Short mmCIF file of C-alpha atoms and ligand atoms in Angstrom, two decimals:
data_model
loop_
_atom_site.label_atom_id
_atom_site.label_comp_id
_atom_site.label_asym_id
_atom_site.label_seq_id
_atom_site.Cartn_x
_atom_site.Cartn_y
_atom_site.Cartn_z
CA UNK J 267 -4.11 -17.37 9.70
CA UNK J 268 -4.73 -20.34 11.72
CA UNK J 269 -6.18 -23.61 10.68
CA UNK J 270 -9.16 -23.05 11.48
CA UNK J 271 -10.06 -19.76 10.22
CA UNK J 272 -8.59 -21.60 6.49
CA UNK J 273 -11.33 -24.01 7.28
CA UNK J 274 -14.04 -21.98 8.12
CA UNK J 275 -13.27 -19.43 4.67
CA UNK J 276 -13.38 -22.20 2.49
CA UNK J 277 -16.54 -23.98 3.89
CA UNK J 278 -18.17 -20.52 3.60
CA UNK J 279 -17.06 -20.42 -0.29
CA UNK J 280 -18.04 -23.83 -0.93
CA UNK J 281 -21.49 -22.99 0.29
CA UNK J 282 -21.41 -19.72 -2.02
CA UNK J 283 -20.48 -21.85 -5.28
CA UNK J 284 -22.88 -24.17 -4.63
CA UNK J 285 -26.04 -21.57 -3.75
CA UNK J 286 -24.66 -19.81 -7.02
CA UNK J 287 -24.35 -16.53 -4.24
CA UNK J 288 -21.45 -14.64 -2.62
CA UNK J 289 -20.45 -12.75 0.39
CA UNK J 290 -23.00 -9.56 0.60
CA UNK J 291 -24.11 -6.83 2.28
CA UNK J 292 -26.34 -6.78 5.03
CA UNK J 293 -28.64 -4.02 3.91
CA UNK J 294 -31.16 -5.26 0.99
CA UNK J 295 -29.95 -2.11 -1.58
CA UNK J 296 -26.69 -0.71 -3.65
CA UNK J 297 -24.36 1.84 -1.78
CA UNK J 298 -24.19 5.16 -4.09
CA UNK J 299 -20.98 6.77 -3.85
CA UNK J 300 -20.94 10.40 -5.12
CA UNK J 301 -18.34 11.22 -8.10
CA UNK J 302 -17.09 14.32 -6.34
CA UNK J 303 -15.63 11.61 -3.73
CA UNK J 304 -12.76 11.50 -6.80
CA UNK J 305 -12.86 15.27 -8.16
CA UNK J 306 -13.27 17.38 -5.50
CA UNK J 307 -9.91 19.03 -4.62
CA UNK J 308 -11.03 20.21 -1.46
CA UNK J 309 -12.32 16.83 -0.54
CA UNK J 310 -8.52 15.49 -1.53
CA UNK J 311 -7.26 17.94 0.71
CA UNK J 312 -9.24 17.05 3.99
CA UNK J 313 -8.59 13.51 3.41
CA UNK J 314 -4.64 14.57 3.21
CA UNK J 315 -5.02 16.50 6.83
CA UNK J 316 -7.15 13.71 8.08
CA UNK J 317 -5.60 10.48 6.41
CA UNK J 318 -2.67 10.44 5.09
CA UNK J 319 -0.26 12.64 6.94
CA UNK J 320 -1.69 11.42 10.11
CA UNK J 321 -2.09 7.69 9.58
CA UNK J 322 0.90 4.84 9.53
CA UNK J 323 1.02 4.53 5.85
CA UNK J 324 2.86 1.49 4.08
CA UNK J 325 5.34 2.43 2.22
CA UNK J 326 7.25 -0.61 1.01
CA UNK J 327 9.45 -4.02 1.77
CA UNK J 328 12.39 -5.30 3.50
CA UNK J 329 13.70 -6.91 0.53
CA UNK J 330 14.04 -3.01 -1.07
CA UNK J 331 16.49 -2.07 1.35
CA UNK J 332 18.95 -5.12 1.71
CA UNK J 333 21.87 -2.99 2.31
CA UNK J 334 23.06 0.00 4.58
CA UNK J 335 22.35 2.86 1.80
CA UNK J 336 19.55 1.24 0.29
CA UNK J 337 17.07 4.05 0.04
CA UNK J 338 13.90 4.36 -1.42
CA UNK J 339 11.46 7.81 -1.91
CA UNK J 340 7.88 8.75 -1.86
CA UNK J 341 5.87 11.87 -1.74
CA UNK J 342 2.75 11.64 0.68
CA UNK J 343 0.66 14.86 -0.34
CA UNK J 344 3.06 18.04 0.45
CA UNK J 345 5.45 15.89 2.01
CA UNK J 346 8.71 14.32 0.33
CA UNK J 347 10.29 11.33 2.44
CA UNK J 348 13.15 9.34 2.19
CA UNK J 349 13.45 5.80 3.48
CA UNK J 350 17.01 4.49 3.62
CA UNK J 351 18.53 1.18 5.56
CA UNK J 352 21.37 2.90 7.88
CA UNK J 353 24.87 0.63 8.87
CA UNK J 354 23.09 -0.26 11.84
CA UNK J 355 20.79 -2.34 9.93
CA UNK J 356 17.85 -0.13 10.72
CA UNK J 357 15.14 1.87 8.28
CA UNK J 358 14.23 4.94 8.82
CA UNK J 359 12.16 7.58 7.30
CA UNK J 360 12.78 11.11 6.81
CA UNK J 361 11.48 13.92 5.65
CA UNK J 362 13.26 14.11 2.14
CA UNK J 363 13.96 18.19 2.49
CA UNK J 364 17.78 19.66 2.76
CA UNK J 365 17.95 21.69 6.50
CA UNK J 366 20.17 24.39 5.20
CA UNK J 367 17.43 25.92 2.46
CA UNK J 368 15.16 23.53 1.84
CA UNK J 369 15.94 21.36 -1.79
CA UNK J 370 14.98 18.23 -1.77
CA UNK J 371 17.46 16.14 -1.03
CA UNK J 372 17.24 12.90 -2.64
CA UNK J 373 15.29 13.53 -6.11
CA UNK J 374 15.84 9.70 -7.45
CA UNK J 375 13.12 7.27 -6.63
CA UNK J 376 15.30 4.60 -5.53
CA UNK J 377 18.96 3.79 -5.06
CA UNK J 378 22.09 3.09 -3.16
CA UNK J 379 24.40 5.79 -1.24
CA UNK J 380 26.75 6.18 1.01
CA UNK J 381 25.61 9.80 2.19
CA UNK J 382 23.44 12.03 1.10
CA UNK J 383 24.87 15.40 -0.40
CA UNK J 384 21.85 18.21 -1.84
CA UNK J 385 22.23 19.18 -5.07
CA UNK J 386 22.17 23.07 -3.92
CA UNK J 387 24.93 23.63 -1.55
CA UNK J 388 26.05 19.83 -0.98
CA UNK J 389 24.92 19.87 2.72
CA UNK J 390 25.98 16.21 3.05
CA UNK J 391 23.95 13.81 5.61
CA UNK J 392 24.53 10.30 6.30
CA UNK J 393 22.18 7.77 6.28
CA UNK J 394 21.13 7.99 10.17
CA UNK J 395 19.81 11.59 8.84
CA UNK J 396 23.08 13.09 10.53
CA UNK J 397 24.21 16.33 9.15
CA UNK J 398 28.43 14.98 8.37
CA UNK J 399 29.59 18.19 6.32
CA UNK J 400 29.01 21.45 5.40
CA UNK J 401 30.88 23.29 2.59
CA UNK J 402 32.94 26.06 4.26
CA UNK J 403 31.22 25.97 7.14
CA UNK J 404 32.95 29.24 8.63
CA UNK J 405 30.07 30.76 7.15
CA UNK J 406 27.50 28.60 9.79
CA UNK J 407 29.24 28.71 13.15
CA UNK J 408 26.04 28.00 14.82
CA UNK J 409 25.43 24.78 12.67
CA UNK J 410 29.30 23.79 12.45
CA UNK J 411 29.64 23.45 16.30
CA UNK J 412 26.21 21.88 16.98
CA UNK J 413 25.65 19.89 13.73
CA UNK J 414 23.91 17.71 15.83
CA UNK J 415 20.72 20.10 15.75
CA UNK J 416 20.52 20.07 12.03
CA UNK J 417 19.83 16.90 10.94
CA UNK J 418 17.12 15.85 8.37
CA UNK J 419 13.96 15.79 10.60
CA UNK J 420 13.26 11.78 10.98
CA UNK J 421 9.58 10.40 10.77
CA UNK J 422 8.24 8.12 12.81
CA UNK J 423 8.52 4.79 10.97
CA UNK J 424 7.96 1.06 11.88
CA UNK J 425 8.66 -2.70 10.55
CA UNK J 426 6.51 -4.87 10.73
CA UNK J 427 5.91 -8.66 8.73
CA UNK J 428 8.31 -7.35 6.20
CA UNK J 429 6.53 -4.17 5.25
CA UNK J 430 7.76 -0.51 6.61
CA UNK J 431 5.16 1.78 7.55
CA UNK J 432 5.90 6.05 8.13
CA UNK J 433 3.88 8.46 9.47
CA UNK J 434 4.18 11.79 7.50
CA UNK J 435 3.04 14.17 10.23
CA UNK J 436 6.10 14.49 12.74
CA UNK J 437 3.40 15.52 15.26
CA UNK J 438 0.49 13.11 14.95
CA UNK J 439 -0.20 10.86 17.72
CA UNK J 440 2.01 7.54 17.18
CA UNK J 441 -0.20 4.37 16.98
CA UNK J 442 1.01 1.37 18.13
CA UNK J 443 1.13 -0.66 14.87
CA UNK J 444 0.43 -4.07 15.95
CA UNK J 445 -3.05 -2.73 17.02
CA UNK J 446 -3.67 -0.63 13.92
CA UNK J 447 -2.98 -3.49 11.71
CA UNK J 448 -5.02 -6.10 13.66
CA UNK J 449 -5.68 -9.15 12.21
CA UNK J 450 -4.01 -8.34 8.86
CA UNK J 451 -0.81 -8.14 10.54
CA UNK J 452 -0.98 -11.39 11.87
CA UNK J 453 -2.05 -12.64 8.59
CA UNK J 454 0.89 -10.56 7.21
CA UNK J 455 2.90 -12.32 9.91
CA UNK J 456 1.74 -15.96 9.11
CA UNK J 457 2.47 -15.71 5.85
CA UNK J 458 6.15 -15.50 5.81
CA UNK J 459 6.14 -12.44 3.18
CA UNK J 460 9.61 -10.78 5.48
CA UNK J 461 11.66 -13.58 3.62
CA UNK J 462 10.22 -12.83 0.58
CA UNK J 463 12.82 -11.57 -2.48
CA UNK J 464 11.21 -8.10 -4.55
CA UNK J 465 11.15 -8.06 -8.55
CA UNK J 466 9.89 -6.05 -10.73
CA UNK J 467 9.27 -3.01 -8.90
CA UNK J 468 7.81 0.11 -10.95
CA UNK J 469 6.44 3.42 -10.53
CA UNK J 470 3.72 4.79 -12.82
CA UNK J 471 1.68 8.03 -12.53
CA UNK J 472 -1.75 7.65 -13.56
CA UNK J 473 -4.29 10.02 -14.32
CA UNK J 474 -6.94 9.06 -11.80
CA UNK J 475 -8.51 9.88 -7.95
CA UNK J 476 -5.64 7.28 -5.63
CA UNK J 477 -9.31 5.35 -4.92
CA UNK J 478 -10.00 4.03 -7.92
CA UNK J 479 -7.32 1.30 -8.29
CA UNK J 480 -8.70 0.13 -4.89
CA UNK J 481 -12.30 0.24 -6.11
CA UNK J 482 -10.94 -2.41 -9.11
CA UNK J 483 -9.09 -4.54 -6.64
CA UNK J 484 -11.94 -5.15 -4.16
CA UNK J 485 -14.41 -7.16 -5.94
CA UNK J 486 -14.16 -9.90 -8.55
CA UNK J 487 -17.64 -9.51 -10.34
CA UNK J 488 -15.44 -7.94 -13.17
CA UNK J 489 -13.14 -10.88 -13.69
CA UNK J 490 -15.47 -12.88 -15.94
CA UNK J 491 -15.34 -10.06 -18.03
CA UNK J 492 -12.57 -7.42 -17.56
CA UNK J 493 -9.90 -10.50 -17.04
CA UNK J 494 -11.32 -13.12 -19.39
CA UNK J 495 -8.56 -14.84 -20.80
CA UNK J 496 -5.85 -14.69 -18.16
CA UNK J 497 -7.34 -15.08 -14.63
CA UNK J 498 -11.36 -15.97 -15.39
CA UNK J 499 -10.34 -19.40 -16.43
CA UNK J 500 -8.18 -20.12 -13.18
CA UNK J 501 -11.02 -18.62 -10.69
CA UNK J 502 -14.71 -18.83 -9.59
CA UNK J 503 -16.42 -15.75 -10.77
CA UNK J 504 -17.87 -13.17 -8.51
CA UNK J 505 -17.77 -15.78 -5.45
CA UNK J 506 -15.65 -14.36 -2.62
CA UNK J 507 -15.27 -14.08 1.07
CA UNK J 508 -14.98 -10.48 2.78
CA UNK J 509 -13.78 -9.67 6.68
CA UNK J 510 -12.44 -6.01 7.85
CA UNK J 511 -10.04 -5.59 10.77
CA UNK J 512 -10.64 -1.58 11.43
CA UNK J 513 -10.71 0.07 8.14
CA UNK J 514 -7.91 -2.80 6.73
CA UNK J 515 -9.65 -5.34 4.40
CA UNK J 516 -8.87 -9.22 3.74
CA UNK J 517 -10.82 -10.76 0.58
CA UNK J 518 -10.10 -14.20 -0.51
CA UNK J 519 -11.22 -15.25 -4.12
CA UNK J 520 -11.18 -18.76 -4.47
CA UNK J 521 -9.61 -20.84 -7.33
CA UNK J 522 -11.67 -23.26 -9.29
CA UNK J 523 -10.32 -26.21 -8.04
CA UNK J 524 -11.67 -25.58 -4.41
CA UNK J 525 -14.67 -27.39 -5.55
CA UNK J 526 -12.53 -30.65 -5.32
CA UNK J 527 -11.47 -29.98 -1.30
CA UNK J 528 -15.24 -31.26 -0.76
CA UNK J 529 -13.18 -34.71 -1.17
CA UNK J 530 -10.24 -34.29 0.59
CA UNK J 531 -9.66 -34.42 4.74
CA UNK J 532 -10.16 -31.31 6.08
CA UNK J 533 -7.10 -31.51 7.67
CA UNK J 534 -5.19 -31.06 4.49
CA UNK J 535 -7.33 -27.77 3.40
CA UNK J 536 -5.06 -25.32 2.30
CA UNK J 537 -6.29 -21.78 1.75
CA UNK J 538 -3.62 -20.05 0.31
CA UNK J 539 -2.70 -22.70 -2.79
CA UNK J 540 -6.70 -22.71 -3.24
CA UNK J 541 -7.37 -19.03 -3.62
CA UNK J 542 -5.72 -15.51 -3.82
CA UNK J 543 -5.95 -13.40 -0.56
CA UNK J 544 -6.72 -9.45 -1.14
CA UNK J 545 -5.60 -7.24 1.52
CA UNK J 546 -5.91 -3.34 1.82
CA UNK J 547 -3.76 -2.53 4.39
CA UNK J 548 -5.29 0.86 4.87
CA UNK J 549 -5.24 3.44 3.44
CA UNK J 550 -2.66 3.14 0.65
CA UNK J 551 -1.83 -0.53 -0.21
CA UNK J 552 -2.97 -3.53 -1.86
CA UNK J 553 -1.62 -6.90 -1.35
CA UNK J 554 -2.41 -9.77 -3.56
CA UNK J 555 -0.95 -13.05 -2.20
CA UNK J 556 -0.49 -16.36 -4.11
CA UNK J 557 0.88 -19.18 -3.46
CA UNK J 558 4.73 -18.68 -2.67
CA UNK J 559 4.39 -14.92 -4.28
CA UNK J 560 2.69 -11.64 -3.93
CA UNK J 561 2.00 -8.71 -6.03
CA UNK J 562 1.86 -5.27 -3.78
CA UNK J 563 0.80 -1.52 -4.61
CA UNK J 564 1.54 1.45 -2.32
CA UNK J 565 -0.63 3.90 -4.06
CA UNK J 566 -0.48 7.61 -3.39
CA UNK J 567 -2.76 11.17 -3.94
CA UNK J 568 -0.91 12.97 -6.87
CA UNK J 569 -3.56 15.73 -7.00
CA UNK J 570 -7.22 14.68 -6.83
CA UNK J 571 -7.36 13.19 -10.40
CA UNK J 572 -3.63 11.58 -10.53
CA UNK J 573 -2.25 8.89 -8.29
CA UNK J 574 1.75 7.26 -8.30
CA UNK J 575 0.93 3.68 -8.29
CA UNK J 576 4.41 1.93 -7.16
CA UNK J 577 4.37 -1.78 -7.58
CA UNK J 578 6.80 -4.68 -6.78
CA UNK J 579 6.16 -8.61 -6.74
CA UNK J 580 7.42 -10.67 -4.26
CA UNK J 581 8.65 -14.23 -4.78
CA UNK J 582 9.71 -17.13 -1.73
CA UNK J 583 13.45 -17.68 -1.33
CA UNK J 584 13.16 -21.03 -2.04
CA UNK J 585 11.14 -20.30 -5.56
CA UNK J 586 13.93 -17.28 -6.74
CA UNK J 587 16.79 -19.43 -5.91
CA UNK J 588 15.62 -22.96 -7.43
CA UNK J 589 16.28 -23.07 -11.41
CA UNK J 590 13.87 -25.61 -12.43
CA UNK J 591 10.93 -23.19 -10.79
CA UNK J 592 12.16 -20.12 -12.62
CA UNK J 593 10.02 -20.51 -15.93
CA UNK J 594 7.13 -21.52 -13.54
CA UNK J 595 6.75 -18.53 -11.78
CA UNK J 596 8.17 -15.95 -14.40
CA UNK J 597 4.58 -17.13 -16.38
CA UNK J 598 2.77 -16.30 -13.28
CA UNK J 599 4.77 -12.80 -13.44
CA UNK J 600 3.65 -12.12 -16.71
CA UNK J 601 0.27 -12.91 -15.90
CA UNK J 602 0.11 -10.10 -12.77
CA UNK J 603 1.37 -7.95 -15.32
CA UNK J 604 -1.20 -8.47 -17.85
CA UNK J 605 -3.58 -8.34 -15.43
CA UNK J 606 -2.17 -5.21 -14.35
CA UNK J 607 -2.84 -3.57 -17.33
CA UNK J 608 -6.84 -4.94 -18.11
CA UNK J 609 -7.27 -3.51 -14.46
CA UNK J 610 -5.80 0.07 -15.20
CA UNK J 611 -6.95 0.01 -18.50
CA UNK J 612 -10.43 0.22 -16.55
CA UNK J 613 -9.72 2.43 -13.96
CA UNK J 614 -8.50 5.11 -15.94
CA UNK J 615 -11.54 4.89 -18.59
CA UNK J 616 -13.83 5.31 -15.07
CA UNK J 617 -12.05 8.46 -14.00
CA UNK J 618 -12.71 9.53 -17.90
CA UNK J 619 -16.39 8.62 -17.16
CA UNK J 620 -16.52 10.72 -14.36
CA UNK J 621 -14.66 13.68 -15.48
CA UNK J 622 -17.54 14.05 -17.92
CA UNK J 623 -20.25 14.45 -15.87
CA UNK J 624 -22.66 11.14 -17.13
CA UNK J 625 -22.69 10.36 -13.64
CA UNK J 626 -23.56 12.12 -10.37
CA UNK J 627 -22.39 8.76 -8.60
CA UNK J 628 -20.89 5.61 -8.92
CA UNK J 629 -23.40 2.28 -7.63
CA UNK J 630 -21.92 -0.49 -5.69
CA UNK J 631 -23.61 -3.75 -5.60
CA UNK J 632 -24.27 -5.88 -2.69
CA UNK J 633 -21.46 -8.58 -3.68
CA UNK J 634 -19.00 -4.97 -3.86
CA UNK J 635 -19.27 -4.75 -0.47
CA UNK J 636 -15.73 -4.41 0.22
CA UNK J 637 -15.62 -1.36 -1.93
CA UNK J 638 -18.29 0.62 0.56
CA UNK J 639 -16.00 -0.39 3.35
CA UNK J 640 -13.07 0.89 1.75
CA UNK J 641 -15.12 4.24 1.37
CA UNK J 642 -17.18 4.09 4.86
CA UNK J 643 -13.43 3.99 6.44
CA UNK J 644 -12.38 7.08 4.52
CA UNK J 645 -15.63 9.15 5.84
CA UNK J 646 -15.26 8.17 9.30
CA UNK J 647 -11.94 9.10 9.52
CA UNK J 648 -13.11 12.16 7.42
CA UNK J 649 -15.38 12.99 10.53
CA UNK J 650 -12.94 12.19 13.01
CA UNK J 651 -12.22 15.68 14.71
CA UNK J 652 -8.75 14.14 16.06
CA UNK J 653 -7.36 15.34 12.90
CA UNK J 654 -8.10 18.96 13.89
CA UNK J 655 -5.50 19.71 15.98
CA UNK J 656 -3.15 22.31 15.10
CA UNK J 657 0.59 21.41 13.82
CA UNK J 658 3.03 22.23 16.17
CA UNK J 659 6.35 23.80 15.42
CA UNK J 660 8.90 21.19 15.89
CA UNK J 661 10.69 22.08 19.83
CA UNK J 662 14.11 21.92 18.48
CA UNK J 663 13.29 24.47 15.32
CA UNK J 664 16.17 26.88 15.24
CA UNK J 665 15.03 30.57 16.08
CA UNK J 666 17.11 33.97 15.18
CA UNK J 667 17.38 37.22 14.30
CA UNK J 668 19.52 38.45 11.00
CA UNK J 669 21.91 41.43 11.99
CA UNK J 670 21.46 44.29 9.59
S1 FES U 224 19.66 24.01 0.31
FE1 FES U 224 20.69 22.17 0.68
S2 FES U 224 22.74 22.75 0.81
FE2 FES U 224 21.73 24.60 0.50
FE1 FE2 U 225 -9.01 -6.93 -11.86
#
């Protein structure tokens, strides 16, 4: 983010804090959003057609994969993918399903190997996706002599600032993911986070709608309350700055000691060591950026009332590798992680909440703006017919007849 932008953020927050106000919506009233938005299965399964198998979904870091054979898998609705670092230094995605009869191939979430044999037959495939070996394959003469055509069907699948992004769909339109990340990437980008070493990653199935743990993340009136001994003393309450780039989010929630900048040149105004920057990189993950680390969710639909959360912090180079910072920012570790749990402690009492009916909808104040963009972007592309088209059998899909 350049200079200027910093500049112009933190003038904006000063002028909050001091008017005792905060970033808010435009229109003078709440946004109501109805609770069968999170239990509605068939509302789950049009925003799986519409969303997620069609849109370039994050689905983790750089630093995950640091050598050929580091792999890494997710499930995005129906569809099981593998992400693995090949010996040409590249990731790639693939769709996580054996060719010969369909197992899923890789069943651990993350890992090294070499190849990558299926527990059924042991169909083995390298990490380029190529089909290398098949177990007396005089009974496959078609596949032994063109092995070629049976390799695991590959994703599209980008870098980009660190993070790789997949598309499920194999026959979606490709987006060009500089534009579909917009000003986010570039923030992204500016940042550095590519160099960044990951800790502490996890996976965790909760039982709530995928939204919710966005709902928490995108507004800090709750932190006086919901976070009141670990981040409420560090940062301004409910005062916050809010821009969207498309349907991606950036929210910046300023520290206390931003008050003091009012004394210092503007020249040396630094918005990252005076605040934490929020981003949803739509539609599946959360970034929370410090200074010199980050905290990052790639959240998934588990069914419409359960959601795999996977979570890793990243940490600067410089920080991991210098001893005299390590008990600095292991604190600040600890802290994400307690903070962690007051957040999901909440969300999963809300789904409760919901589940038993009290509520026909959840309200969203004017300061929770960012939430209603978070949900405006998931009706819009809920009403986008592009998503209609019909899937395509792949050209190179093997056809035959069986001899009787
Ligand atoms: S299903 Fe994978 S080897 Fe048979
Ligand atoms: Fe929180």
């Amino acid at each position: 983010m350049d200079h200027s932008t910093q500049v112009g953020i933190i003038q904006k927050l000063l002028e909050f804090n001091e008017q005792r106000t905060t970033d808010m919506a435009g229109q003078e009233s709440e946004y109501f959003n109805p609770v069968t938005v999170y239990t509605d299965p068939e509302r789950l399964s049009a925003e799986l057609k519409q969303i997620w198998y069609r849109r370039p979904l994050s689905v983790g870091h750089v630093a995950e994969f640091p050598k050929a054979g580091d792999f890494k898998t997710v499930q995005v609705g129906k569809v099981p993918i593998l992400v693995v670092r090949g010996k040409d230094d590249r990731i790639r995605a693939f769709v996580n399903v054996c060719r010969h009869r369909g197992t899923v191939l890789e069943e651990r979430e993350t890992g090294h190997a070499n190849t990558f044999a299926c527990p059924y037959h042991a169909w083995t495939y390298g990490a380029d996706g190529a089909l290398r070996h098949v177990p007396d394959d005089f009974g496959f003469p078609e596949v032994a002599s063109d092995k070629g055509r049976f390799g695991l069907r590959e994703l599209w699948s980008q870098v980009h600032a660190g993070f790789v992004y997949v598309q499920a769909d194999g026959n979606a339109p490709e987006r060009e993911l500089v534009d579909w990340l917009d000003e986010v990437g570039k923030d992204l980008q500016d940042l550095g986070l590519a160099e960044y070493v990951a800790l502490e990653p996890s996976t965790v199935r909760h039982p709530v709608n995928w939204k919710l743990p966005f709902d928490i993340f995108l507004e800090n009136y709750h932190t006086k309350f919901t976070h009141r001994t670990t981040i409420y003393p560090v940062f301004l309450s409910n005062v916050g700055k809010f821009d969207s780039f498309g349907s991606h989010i950036r929210c910046v929630l300023p520290r206390r000691e931003i008050t003091e900048l009012r004394h210092i040149d503007e020249a040396k105004w630094d918005l990252v060591e005076q605040s934490t920057l929020l981003y949803v990189v739509w539609p599946n993950t959360m970034i929370a950026v410090l200074p010199e680390h980050a905290a990052v969710w790639h959240v998934y639909p588990d069914g419409v009332d359960h959601s795999t959360m996977n979570f890793y912090a990243l940490l600067a180079r410089r920080l991991y590798e210098a001893e005299a910072e390590a008990e600095k920012w292991q604190k600040s570790l600890k802290v994400i992680q307690k903070v962690k749990r007051e957040d999901a402690a909440r969300f999963l009492s809300i789904q409760q909440g919901m589940n038993s009916g009290g509520n026909s909808a959840l309200t969203f104040g004017r300061y929770e703006k960012a939430i209603a963009w978070f949900h405006q972007s998931i009706e819009e592309a809920l009403a986008d017919s592009e998503g209609d088209t019909p899937q395509e059998v792949p050209a190179d899909a093997p056809t035959g007849t069986v001899a009787r």
